Amino acid sequence: MEAGAFHLPDDLAAKATEQQIGADERHFAAIARTLEESTAELERRLDAARRAPGGAGPRALERDQEVHHLTARLRTLRRFGLDLCLGRTVTDDGETRYIGRLGLTATDGTRLLHDWRSPVSGPFFGATHGDPMGLASRRRYRWTRGRITDYWDEVFSGEGLEGNAALDDQSAFIASLGADRSPRMRDVLGTIQADQDAIIRAGSRGALVVDGGPGTGKTVVALHRSAYLLYSDPRLSHRRGGVLFVGPHQPYLDYVGDVLPSLGEEGVQTCTLRDLVPGGPQARPEADPAVAALKSGLDVVGVIDAAVRFYEDPPAEGLEVLTPWAEVWLGKDDWISAFDAPPPGTPHNEAPEFILDELATILAGKHPEDDDGNRPPEAAVRKALRQNADLMDALNRGWPWLDAADIVADLFSVPAYLRRCAPDLSPDERRLLARRGGAWTVEDLPLVDAARQRLGDPESARRRLKQAAAIAAEAERRAEVAADIVSADLDSEGAVAMLRGHDLQDALIDEAGRPTSTPDLLAGPFAHIVVDEAQELTDAEWQMLLLRNPSRSFTIVGDRAQARHGFDGTWEQRLERVGLDRVELASLSINYRTPEEVMAEAEPVIRAALPDANVPTSIRSSGLPVVHGTPGDLHDVLDAWLAENPEGTVCVIGDPRFRPTPRVRSLTPGLAKGLEFDLVVLVDPERFGEGIEGAVDRYVAMTRATRQLVVLSD
């Protein structure tokens, strides 16, 4: 007999009756059949898409997107199987709806699973006893290796009691919070709570701040909101920029790496701030705190703009330009007019193309008319200008190619240049910023990034020039061929005569042979940016993100009490200072992760430094007290815990000499931020630092524990 979806242990026999799970088993059988059919159909469509001609331009893009979409869906179906289903709801009028990671429809049109992001699925996550949202009952499943090993029911009305005799309410959910952790963030979609779901489904206009203390599910909200917005908001589609997710450090991204694919969404770009700049991951923090603070507070966009404009200087003298048709004078005012031609926002290294176009227009208009009253065409004049060494030399002197690293290096090594570009700095501050070579620091990255954005990529710009030249040459060749065919006049139907039309000639151009370039996937612009641990960002780092998000559509996740360098004012005041004026605030105050025993010890640590810290309320107890000892007890503590717990993860924080093992990591407080472990062992936490920075590091480290905390101090 084929095994069903349920595999309940003997002590849950009361939940395994036909009355309780019979309808579910029949529904899962239908899901299994449809999954098999859907997988086969997806494989067929994917094979056909891959075999289809690649085409060029939009056709190639559409084919690639189709392959990506089919591959992502097929990967999700193969990964989850029946456990695509999260649970079910029964409405007041008796309709049963099954909620899944993806939507699924049988061949006869029956809806077997509703996508968790669809409006009809909202009550599954958002219903409460105070606001049932039209539900009579809700059931959530716990899956283990592809089968249901437990489930729990919640009833919102008297009608919901029928068929729900094995009620658990929230007890099973609370118990699941203490389950063993793994090196990757565990799947929590099925247990999203109403307060979290309301934020996940909030609109995307402006900036939404999600403020919450440790364990409140900020990261869960940030990740699930990324997937939800891409599904529900067409303004954020990949064709319009998509979504960028920014995490605090690489261990964090590794930890959450499985979450978005498990939600059926593989199109979100993820990175750290350092990843936005080539070579950024290798940058080290500034050694001098005063220099770090000064750089972090710079108006990097304004400074870089002034630095680049210094090199945008039209020639002060006119030039006699010799073309194949005449010798034409290019005056000073003509240069000024041409240098004003690039549209606002054009990257510096891409602007010469606009300048050349304007010069061609100006000079074509100055040519004397021929006997037929015509002047040379602008395209021909432009081609001639490129071959004029004197003109190109004058253009390159007045508008030279620039490199981002050189611009920033000159700012810190040429005092007069820095004084011109940052006039608000005092002489002492400029001397403080003077550098004599060396690798870039973390605090330099916003300046380098702003310079790259302002300049554009020189190599990319050069590739575009080559591409334009290749297209022009191909168009010219096709036009010549078309002219030869038309001149033969062998087409009685008139089809060949159509070759006189520019549209058809353009369509004949072989786009597949054009030079191409690999896009910078993190360059933006993005339609929406999600930032986790946002309380740590400096003014300069915010500019890196604002440059990539012209619409100012953000989800900003953080906790002011976890800001290592302090957090002055409110979120609204902080964000207004960096240029975000449409700000809404949502708060999370329930700590689902950290046991009461741990929070009782962690709360006084942060309140001593920040009396108004947003400390969340824990809703569960592990029954394990916080253990104190000395650093010499470390190995005994670990050996005992690992022997008693065959599964689960441990983190030692504060002992750089400790060598990690497969189940025990060793991290600094900063790199532990955003992560969670069953057991956390702090070694000499008083050495983490003084003042707010030290208190925050201790608070963050303590609240990584989901079961037990051990503090070892001399």
XYZ file of C-alpha atoms in Angstrom:
714
model
C 0.000 0.000 0.000
C 1.352 3.404 -0.975
C 2.215 5.628 1.970
C 0.047 8.678 2.490
C 1.127 12.208 3.258
C 0.748 11.738 7.038
C 3.286 9.919 9.181
C 2.174 10.764 12.705
C 3.927 9.195 15.720
C 2.068 6.809 18.004
C 1.540 9.441 20.680
C -0.479 11.485 18.166
C -2.851 8.624 17.273
C -5.849 10.829 18.113
C -4.867 13.064 15.206
C -4.585 10.175 12.718
C -8.259 9.244 12.407
C -10.214 9.283 9.149
C -12.340 12.116 10.492
C -9.268 14.234 11.178
C -7.086 13.607 8.139
C -9.106 11.640 5.577
C -10.052 14.674 3.498
C -6.471 15.914 3.613
C -5.124 12.562 2.406
C -7.469 12.563 -0.582
C -6.500 16.123 -1.426
C -2.785 15.302 -1.177
C -3.314 12.351 -3.535
C -4.739 14.791 -6.092
C -1.777 17.111 -5.517
C 0.647 14.221 -6.061
C -0.956 13.319 -9.412
C -0.954 16.921 -10.570
C 2.661 17.432 -9.482
C 3.718 14.448 -11.566
C 1.831 15.781 -14.575
C 3.096 19.344 -14.048
C 6.704 18.215 -13.698
C 6.520 16.250 -16.940
C 4.920 19.205 -18.747
C 7.516 21.637 -17.394
C 10.327 19.336 -18.504
C 8.805 19.206 -21.996
C 8.401 22.992 -22.220
C 11.885 23.606 -20.857
C 13.427 21.216 -23.361
C 11.540 22.933 -26.181
C 12.598 26.390 -24.988
C 16.232 25.359 -24.806
C 16.113 23.872 -28.309
C 14.410 26.939 -29.778
C 16.606 29.334 -31.801
C 18.176 31.944 -29.568
C 17.319 34.846 -31.808
C 18.562 38.308 -30.919
C 17.574 41.416 -29.059
C 14.104 41.189 -27.431
C 13.588 37.659 -28.769
C 16.711 36.416 -27.011
C 15.687 38.162 -23.800
C 12.195 36.628 -23.891
C 13.645 33.160 -24.507
C 16.108 33.526 -21.625
C 13.362 34.725 -19.295
C 11.145 31.789 -20.258
C 13.981 29.327 -19.592
C 14.679 30.993 -16.241
C 11.002 30.933 -15.223
C 10.517 27.278 -16.182
C 13.767 26.210 -14.522
C 12.911 27.986 -11.267
C 9.431 26.468 -11.060
C 10.682 22.995 -11.943
C 13.410 23.258 -9.310
C 10.844 24.206 -6.661
C 8.497 21.326 -7.567
C 11.364 18.833 -7.441
C 12.636 20.218 -4.171
C 9.397 20.125 -2.200
C 6.852 17.737 -3.628
C 3.803 17.448 -1.370
C 5.362 19.702 1.232
C 4.665 22.601 -1.091
C 1.485 22.744 1.003
C 1.697 24.846 4.149
C -1.771 24.299 5.538
C -5.426 24.876 4.915
C -8.240 27.212 5.888
C -11.973 26.670 6.170
C -14.103 29.752 5.644
C -17.306 30.609 7.491
C -19.306 29.316 4.521
C -17.466 25.975 4.526
C -15.010 26.451 1.645
C -11.675 24.670 2.198
C -8.566 26.283 0.713
C -5.098 24.748 0.731
C -2.210 27.223 0.846
C 1.106 26.472 -0.875
C 4.490 27.892 -1.726
C 3.276 27.998 -5.314
C -0.130 27.898 -6.918
C -1.176 24.556 -8.403
C -4.184 23.743 -10.605
C -5.367 20.292 -11.691
C -6.018 19.530 -15.369
C -9.780 19.820 -14.759
C -9.316 23.373 -13.453
C -9.626 22.545 -9.753
C -7.436 24.833 -7.655
C -5.370 22.492 -5.480
C -2.998 25.071 -3.956
C -3.260 28.825 -3.628
C 0.055 30.691 -3.806
C 0.911 32.019 -0.346
C 1.327 35.498 -1.810
C -2.145 35.663 -3.371
C -4.869 37.749 -1.679
C -6.997 34.650 -0.992
C -4.146 33.251 1.140
C -3.960 36.318 3.359
C -6.251 34.985 6.116
C -4.081 31.881 6.539
C -1.341 34.133 7.912
C -3.271 37.125 9.178
C -6.337 35.734 10.937
C -6.496 36.162 14.720
C -9.203 35.492 17.272
C -9.807 39.223 17.348
C -10.075 39.387 13.549
C -10.802 35.952 12.011
C -10.889 37.458 8.493
C -13.796 35.189 7.529
C -12.235 31.935 8.726
C -13.886 29.226 10.790
C -10.617 27.299 11.270
C -7.001 27.061 10.198
C -4.665 24.067 10.064
C -0.869 24.219 9.818
C 1.296 21.213 8.920
C 4.714 20.253 10.202
C 6.680 18.422 7.502
C 9.644 16.128 8.139
C 11.423 14.616 5.141
C 8.418 15.058 2.898
C 5.691 13.760 5.224
C 3.476 15.351 7.863
C 4.665 14.464 11.362
C 2.373 16.849 13.218
C -0.251 19.487 12.615
C -2.225 21.890 14.722
C -5.639 23.447 14.383
C -6.991 26.808 15.415
C -10.707 27.481 15.605
C -12.211 30.941 15.181
C -15.920 30.128 15.437
C -18.250 27.492 16.794
C -18.682 25.991 13.317
C -14.930 25.439 13.169
C -15.042 22.889 15.980
C -16.507 20.255 13.665
C -13.757 17.902 12.478
C -11.133 19.603 14.621
C -11.140 17.609 17.807
C -7.357 17.590 18.157
C -6.870 21.267 18.873
C -3.396 22.575 19.703
C -3.927 26.288 19.218
C -0.461 27.854 19.522
C 1.230 25.180 21.642
C 2.744 23.325 18.689
C 3.902 26.560 17.141
C 5.586 27.633 20.370
C 7.256 24.237 20.646
C 8.528 24.514 17.059
C 10.358 27.716 17.918
C 12.723 25.735 20.119
C 13.524 23.137 17.452
C 17.175 22.444 16.611
C 18.868 24.999 14.385
C 21.036 24.190 11.368
C 23.729 26.097 9.444
C 20.979 27.453 7.177
C 17.939 29.430 8.236
C 15.099 26.987 8.701
C 11.853 27.229 6.779
C 9.290 29.306 8.673
C 6.776 30.189 5.962
C 4.100 27.969 7.468
C 4.357 29.712 10.842
C 4.355 33.358 9.764
C 2.395 35.270 12.405
C -0.268 37.926 11.887
C 1.922 40.856 12.966
C 4.649 39.741 10.583
C 2.273 39.014 7.705
C 0.718 42.483 7.891
C 4.150 43.987 7.257
C 5.040 41.486 4.538
C 1.921 42.479 2.586
C 2.203 46.247 3.096
C 2.469 48.500 0.030
C 5.762 49.385 -1.604
C 5.467 53.153 -2.086
C 7.966 55.172 -0.095
C 10.085 53.727 2.688
C 8.663 51.216 5.175
C 10.717 50.863 8.361
C 10.364 47.581 10.241
C 11.644 48.252 13.752
C 12.001 45.331 16.131
C 14.284 43.865 18.743
C 16.045 40.496 18.682
C 13.955 37.466 17.799
C 10.958 39.391 16.484
C 11.317 38.000 12.967
C 12.709 41.084 11.199
C 14.798 38.970 8.848
C 11.870 36.638 8.208
C 9.750 39.654 7.286
C 12.463 41.141 5.078
C 12.978 37.948 3.057
C 9.318 37.041 2.686
C 8.423 40.628 1.806
C 10.993 40.537 -1.015
C 9.280 37.508 -2.551
C 5.787 38.877 -1.906
C 6.429 42.255 -3.549
C 7.865 40.723 -6.711
C 4.770 38.546 -7.003
C 2.125 41.115 -6.141
C 3.408 44.473 -7.396
C 3.880 44.758 -11.188
C 5.745 48.040 -10.685
C 8.616 46.040 -9.161
C 8.938 43.413 -11.888
C 12.339 42.355 -13.151
C 11.780 44.341 -16.337
C 11.375 47.477 -14.243
C 14.411 46.914 -12.046
C 13.388 44.154 -9.658
C 14.325 43.872 -5.995
C 17.719 44.122 -4.299
C 18.200 42.552 -0.861
C 21.121 43.935 1.188
C 22.394 41.993 4.205
C 24.986 42.980 6.821
C 27.745 40.464 6.019
C 28.519 37.332 4.003
C 27.876 34.766 6.804
C 24.376 36.246 7.052
C 23.770 35.845 3.298
C 25.030 32.261 3.488
C 22.666 31.614 6.404
C 19.552 32.906 4.607
C 20.565 31.714 1.134
C 17.913 28.974 0.911
C 14.958 31.093 1.985
C 14.043 32.926 -1.214
C 14.365 29.840 -3.467
C 12.152 27.953 -0.994
C 9.515 30.650 -1.538
C 9.551 30.090 -5.286
C 11.514 33.289 -5.942
C 15.007 33.203 -7.431
C 15.036 36.613 -9.053
C 16.015 38.757 -6.051
C 19.581 40.059 -6.174
C 21.308 39.649 -2.785
C 24.512 41.291 -1.599
C 26.276 43.164 1.161
C 27.162 46.832 0.854
C 30.766 45.879 0.156
C 29.680 43.786 -2.825
C 28.421 46.931 -4.582
C 32.013 47.964 -5.300
C 34.554 45.751 -7.117
C 37.134 44.732 -4.547
C 34.850 45.879 -1.724
C 34.756 42.524 0.121
C 38.515 42.791 0.658
C 38.329 46.286 2.182
C 39.159 46.638 5.864
C 37.692 49.097 8.387
C 39.436 52.444 8.779
C 41.983 52.214 11.606
C 41.484 55.806 12.808
C 37.989 56.333 14.279
C 38.157 60.075 13.587
C 38.879 59.473 9.892
C 36.148 56.842 9.738
C 33.580 59.223 11.235
C 34.613 62.042 8.892
C 34.360 59.923 5.744
C 31.080 58.347 6.874
C 29.465 61.773 7.186
C 30.592 63.159 3.823
C 28.116 64.198 1.162
C 29.745 61.692 -1.154
C 27.512 62.438 -4.135
C 28.158 66.175 -3.903
C 31.905 65.770 -3.410
C 32.240 63.364 -6.327
C 30.076 65.497 -8.592
C 32.326 68.485 -7.941
C 35.402 66.326 -8.509
C 34.134 65.154 -11.896
C 32.840 68.563 -13.040
C 36.371 69.866 -12.563
C 37.270 67.833 -15.671
C 34.284 68.956 -17.764
C 35.742 72.162 -19.189
C 35.029 73.213 -22.802
C 38.021 74.473 -24.825
C 38.559 78.195 -24.415
C 39.716 78.649 -28.016
C 38.068 77.983 -31.358
C 39.253 75.426 -33.874
C 39.338 75.253 -37.668
C 37.861 71.869 -38.597
C 38.701 70.372 -41.978
C 36.034 68.019 -43.379
C 35.763 66.363 -46.822
C 33.402 69.153 -47.865
C 34.832 72.334 -46.413
C 36.896 73.973 -43.722
C 34.546 75.102 -40.915
C 35.217 77.234 -37.861
C 34.216 75.802 -34.465
C 34.037 78.691 -32.017
C 34.204 78.864 -28.222
C 30.422 79.250 -27.963
C 29.997 76.165 -30.146
C 32.109 74.154 -27.699
C 30.024 75.421 -24.777
C 26.809 74.477 -26.566
C 28.128 70.991 -27.335
C 29.296 70.430 -23.753
C 25.782 71.289 -22.559
C 24.231 68.648 -24.835
C 24.439 65.519 -22.635
C 21.072 64.970 -20.866
C 21.056 65.393 -17.066
C 22.273 62.262 -15.327
C 24.413 61.065 -18.238
C 27.529 59.313 -16.852
C 30.629 61.348 -17.574
C 32.344 58.693 -19.686
C 29.253 58.236 -21.867
C 28.711 61.953 -22.502
C 31.259 62.386 -25.363
C 28.843 60.614 -27.709
C 26.232 63.311 -27.093
C 28.874 66.008 -27.486
C 29.981 64.580 -30.832
C 26.363 64.456 -32.010
C 25.899 68.116 -31.129
C 29.196 69.074 -32.784
C 28.111 67.233 -35.931
C 24.813 69.153 -35.929
C 26.581 72.475 -35.421
C 29.199 71.880 -38.099
C 26.744 70.402 -40.599
C 24.702 73.582 -40.285
C 27.795 75.720 -40.914
C 28.747 73.968 -44.148
C 27.964 75.906 -47.318
C 25.139 74.498 -49.435
C 25.953 72.679 -52.651
C 24.407 73.503 -56.042
C 21.242 71.649 -55.073
C 20.911 73.582 -51.806
C 21.980 70.635 -49.620
C 24.487 70.367 -46.818
C 26.367 67.174 -45.896
C 24.327 64.794 -43.699
C 25.055 64.883 -39.981
C 25.972 61.186 -39.907
C 28.662 61.749 -42.495
C 29.930 64.841 -40.667
C 30.055 62.858 -37.407
C 32.120 60.132 -39.055
C 34.495 62.776 -40.385
C 34.830 64.363 -36.940
C 35.982 61.060 -35.454
C 38.781 60.997 -37.987
C 39.867 64.551 -37.192
C 42.778 64.179 -34.772
C 42.839 67.857 -33.744
C 39.148 67.915 -32.858
C 39.251 64.611 -30.979
C 42.323 65.771 -29.075
C 40.555 68.985 -28.050
C 37.479 67.018 -26.981
C 39.528 64.559 -24.929
C 41.339 67.405 -23.166
C 38.093 69.185 -22.323
C 36.171 66.017 -21.417
C 38.691 63.239 -20.670
C 37.994 59.621 -19.840
C 38.175 59.227 -16.051
C 38.662 56.329 -13.648
C 36.743 56.149 -10.357
C 39.688 54.958 -8.283
C 41.897 57.750 -9.638
C 39.308 60.401 -8.793
C 39.006 59.275 -5.161
C 42.759 58.792 -4.769
C 43.369 62.342 -6.043
C 40.846 63.735 -3.556
C 42.860 62.371 -0.658
C 46.312 63.113 -2.069
C 45.908 66.570 -3.673
C 44.959 69.128 -0.969
C 43.835 71.802 -3.423
C 41.552 69.323 -5.201
C 39.875 68.272 -1.930
C 39.495 71.922 -0.888
C 37.749 72.690 -4.185
C 35.416 69.669 -4.030
C 34.642 69.709 -0.298
C 34.784 73.398 0.693
C 32.878 72.784 3.931
C 35.742 70.781 5.419
C 38.069 72.646 7.757
C 41.832 72.656 7.124
C 42.294 70.225 10.010
C 39.690 67.867 8.548
C 41.332 67.978 5.131
C 44.695 67.167 6.705
C 43.060 64.283 8.550
C 41.816 62.829 5.266
C 45.191 63.048 3.520
C 46.451 59.612 2.547
C 49.600 58.226 1.052
C 48.474 55.231 -0.954
C 47.364 51.923 0.505
C 44.303 49.738 -0.029
C 40.779 51.092 0.105
C 39.015 50.988 3.455
C 35.348 50.240 4.091
C 34.760 53.960 4.608
C 36.246 54.706 1.159
C 33.783 52.444 -0.655
C 30.858 54.919 -0.805
C 33.151 57.461 -2.491
C 34.475 54.920 -4.987
C 30.939 53.739 -5.676
C 29.636 57.288 -6.183
C 32.509 57.928 -8.580
C 31.709 54.765 -10.553
C 28.057 55.768 -10.774
C 28.904 59.344 -11.800
C 31.476 58.270 -14.388
C 29.932 55.122 -15.765
C 32.056 52.129 -16.606
C 34.742 53.203 -19.119
C 35.060 49.706 -20.532
C 31.300 49.360 -20.846
C 31.110 52.716 -22.592
C 33.891 51.702 -24.976
C 32.086 48.440 -25.716
C 28.935 50.384 -26.535
C 30.915 52.566 -28.923
C 32.256 49.469 -30.663
C 28.757 48.025 -30.752
C 27.364 51.222 -32.284
C 30.146 51.226 -34.873
C 29.489 47.566 -35.684
C 25.774 48.212 -36.079
C 26.428 51.226 -38.307
C 28.829 49.233 -40.491
C 26.383 46.349 -40.733
C 23.551 48.728 -41.607
C 25.677 50.330 -44.307
C 26.566 46.933 -45.773
C 22.936 45.781 -45.743
C 21.844 49.017 -47.386
C 24.374 48.466 -50.181
C 23.168 44.886 -50.703
C 19.549 46.023 -50.682
C 20.368 48.728 -53.236
C 22.006 46.157 -55.513
C 18.978 43.848 -55.281
C 16.517 46.649 -55.904
C 18.500 47.853 -58.876
C 18.145 44.396 -60.448
C 14.332 44.875 -60.342
C 13.617 41.155 -60.593
C 10.702 41.013 -58.170
C 7.348 41.233 -59.844
C 5.462 41.095 -56.553
C 7.184 44.157 -55.198
C 8.708 42.400 -52.157
C 12.224 43.386 -53.159
C 11.130 46.977 -53.508
C 10.344 46.902 -49.808
C 14.082 46.817 -49.207
C 14.082 50.535 -49.843
C 12.380 50.917 -46.462
C 14.653 51.561 -43.477
C 12.564 49.361 -41.129
C 13.173 46.245 -43.185
C 16.837 47.105 -43.684
C 17.210 47.463 -39.909
C 15.505 44.104 -39.394
C 18.083 42.445 -41.635
C 20.963 43.486 -39.390
C 22.563 40.496 -37.689
C 22.296 41.437 -34.024
C 23.847 38.145 -32.925
C 27.167 39.322 -34.282
C 27.201 42.565 -32.345
C 29.745 43.039 -29.553
C 28.093 42.456 -26.189
C 28.944 43.178 -22.563
C 28.158 41.492 -19.280
C 25.932 43.791 -17.207
C 26.751 44.727 -13.629
C 23.809 43.077 -11.860
C 24.263 45.273 -8.778
C 24.514 48.596 -10.598
C 20.766 49.173 -10.639
C 18.533 50.973 -10.867
C 16.296 48.737 -8.753
C 12.569 49.198 -8.294
C 12.755 48.292 -4.581
C 15.567 47.737 -2.077
C 15.293 45.741 1.144
C 17.959 46.522 3.771
C 18.438 44.352 6.846
C 20.350 45.575 9.920
C 19.861 49.073 8.510
C 20.575 50.759 11.838
C 24.307 50.378 11.102
C 24.368 52.307 7.818
C 26.245 55.598 7.708
C 25.090 58.626 5.722
C 27.676 57.810 3.060
C 26.519 54.183 2.808
C 22.912 55.288 2.400
C 24.026 57.242 -0.674
C 25.199 53.966 -2.242
C 21.645 52.653 -2.035
C 19.861 55.877 -2.977
C 21.916 56.025 -6.181
C 20.413 52.649 -7.119
C 16.803 53.447 -6.273
C 15.457 56.630 -7.903
C 11.881 55.806 -6.839
C 12.907 55.784 -3.140
C 10.979 52.528 -2.587
C 12.582 50.782 0.395
C 11.955 48.230 3.109
C 14.259 49.185 5.974
C 14.691 46.602 8.718
C 16.568 47.235 11.933
C 16.732 47.845 15.653
C 18.030 51.131 17.015
C 19.183 49.307 20.156
C 21.544 47.216 18.005
C 23.355 50.196 16.440
C 26.963 49.781 17.541
C 27.801 53.461 17.138
C 24.562 54.779 18.566
C 21.399 55.953 16.856
C 20.404 59.574 17.346
C 16.765 60.561 17.011
C 13.950 58.573 15.434
C 13.941 56.505 12.273
C 12.026 59.277 10.527
C 14.641 61.877 11.501
C 17.496 59.590 10.545
C 16.100 58.815 7.110
C 15.042 62.388 6.360
C 18.664 63.379 6.867
C 19.783 61.067 4.064
C 16.991 62.050 1.680
C 14.000 59.782 2.409
C 10.928 61.839 3.243
C 8.054 59.337 2.713
C 8.570 57.078 5.723
C 6.121 54.740 7.469
C 7.006 52.872 10.666
C 5.916 49.352 11.633
C 7.005 47.796 14.929
C 7.522 44.193 15.999
C 7.481 43.662 19.756
C 7.088 39.892 20.281
C 10.286 37.874 20.652
C 9.627 34.458 19.112
C 13.243 33.260 19.206
C 14.974 34.121 22.470
C 13.863 32.284 25.640
C 12.718 34.267 28.673
C 15.739 33.035 30.627
C 18.155 34.601 28.151
C 16.240 37.868 27.740
C 16.067 38.322 31.516
C 19.859 38.528 31.517
C 20.265 40.416 28.231
C 17.767 43.213 28.898
C 19.707 44.887 31.760
C 22.853 44.846 29.601
C 21.328 47.032 26.890
C 19.176 49.189 29.163
C 22.260 50.231 31.133
C 23.513 51.952 27.972
C 20.196 52.684 26.216
C 17.350 53.060 28.728
C 14.725 53.477 25.976
C 15.823 50.415 23.982
C 13.013 48.572 22.194
C 13.412 45.297 24.105
C 10.834 42.748 22.873
C 8.779 40.447 25.076
C 9.673 36.745 24.895
C 6.723 34.360 24.621
C 8.405 31.087 25.508
C 10.697 29.498 28.034
C 13.407 26.921 27.367
C 13.545 25.792 30.978
C 17.340 26.164 30.846
C 18.985 28.807 33.045
C 21.860 30.974 31.891
C 25.079 29.249 32.977
C 28.133 31.170 34.213
C 31.711 29.950 34.381
C 35.277 30.797 33.448
C 37.006 30.654 30.037
C 38.756 27.481 31.141
C 35.377 25.715 31.137
C 34.840 26.249 27.397
C 35.759 22.793 26.106
C 33.941 21.008 28.918
C 30.801 23.010 28.188
C 30.964 22.206 24.488
C 31.741 18.523 24.962
C 28.853 18.083 27.396
C 26.334 19.907 25.214
C 27.325 18.129 21.988
C 27.137 14.750 23.727
C 23.615 15.460 24.988
C 22.405 17.034 21.716
C 23.069 14.991 18.562
C 21.600 17.819 16.469
C 21.652 21.600 16.696
C 24.251 24.338 16.335
C 26.617 26.169 18.693
C 28.449 29.481 18.437
C 31.430 30.604 20.474
C 31.575 34.402 20.500
C 34.595 36.291 21.762
C 37.417 33.734 21.515
C 39.339 34.212 18.248
C 41.672 31.362 19.201
C 38.895 28.790 19.178
C 38.967 26.590 16.092
C 35.466 25.875 14.724
C 34.113 22.394 14.070
C 31.244 21.233 11.838
C 28.654 22.035 14.531
C 30.449 24.789 16.435
C 31.199 28.161 14.871
C 33.471 30.893 16.177
C 32.413 34.463 15.395
C 32.817 38.045 16.487
C 29.695 39.834 17.779
C 29.510 41.749 14.517
C 29.528 38.642 12.319
C 27.015 36.894 14.587
C 24.449 39.624 13.957
C 21.378 38.294 12.184
C 22.210 34.635 12.952
C 20.825 32.213 15.544
C 22.140 29.123 17.336
C 20.807 26.592 19.826
C 23.659 27.258 22.250
C 25.670 30.464 22.485
C 28.847 30.637 24.576
C 30.229 34.106 25.322
C 33.889 34.247 26.250
C 35.005 37.307 28.249
C 32.114 39.517 27.047
C 33.420 42.412 29.161
C 36.240 42.660 26.615
C 33.841 43.386 23.774
C 34.249 47.087 24.481
C 32.957 49.985 26.519
C 30.052 52.388 26.195
C 27.282 51.854 23.667
C 29.446 49.788 21.300
C 30.389 47.280 23.977
C 26.850 47.058 25.367
C 25.370 46.504 21.900
C 27.910 43.792 21.092
C 27.120 41.960 24.319
C 23.364 42.338 23.796
C 23.546 41.100 20.200
C 25.757 38.150 21.143
C 23.527 37.055 24.032
C 20.331 37.173 21.985
C 21.609 34.806 19.276
C 20.660 31.874 21.566
C 17.421 29.997 20.862
C 17.784 27.506 23.754
C 20.620 28.244 26.148
C 23.266 30.855 26.927
C 26.579 30.267 28.672
C 28.720 33.197 29.827
C 32.393 32.530 30.618
C 34.258 35.368 32.322
C 37.448 35.662 34.371
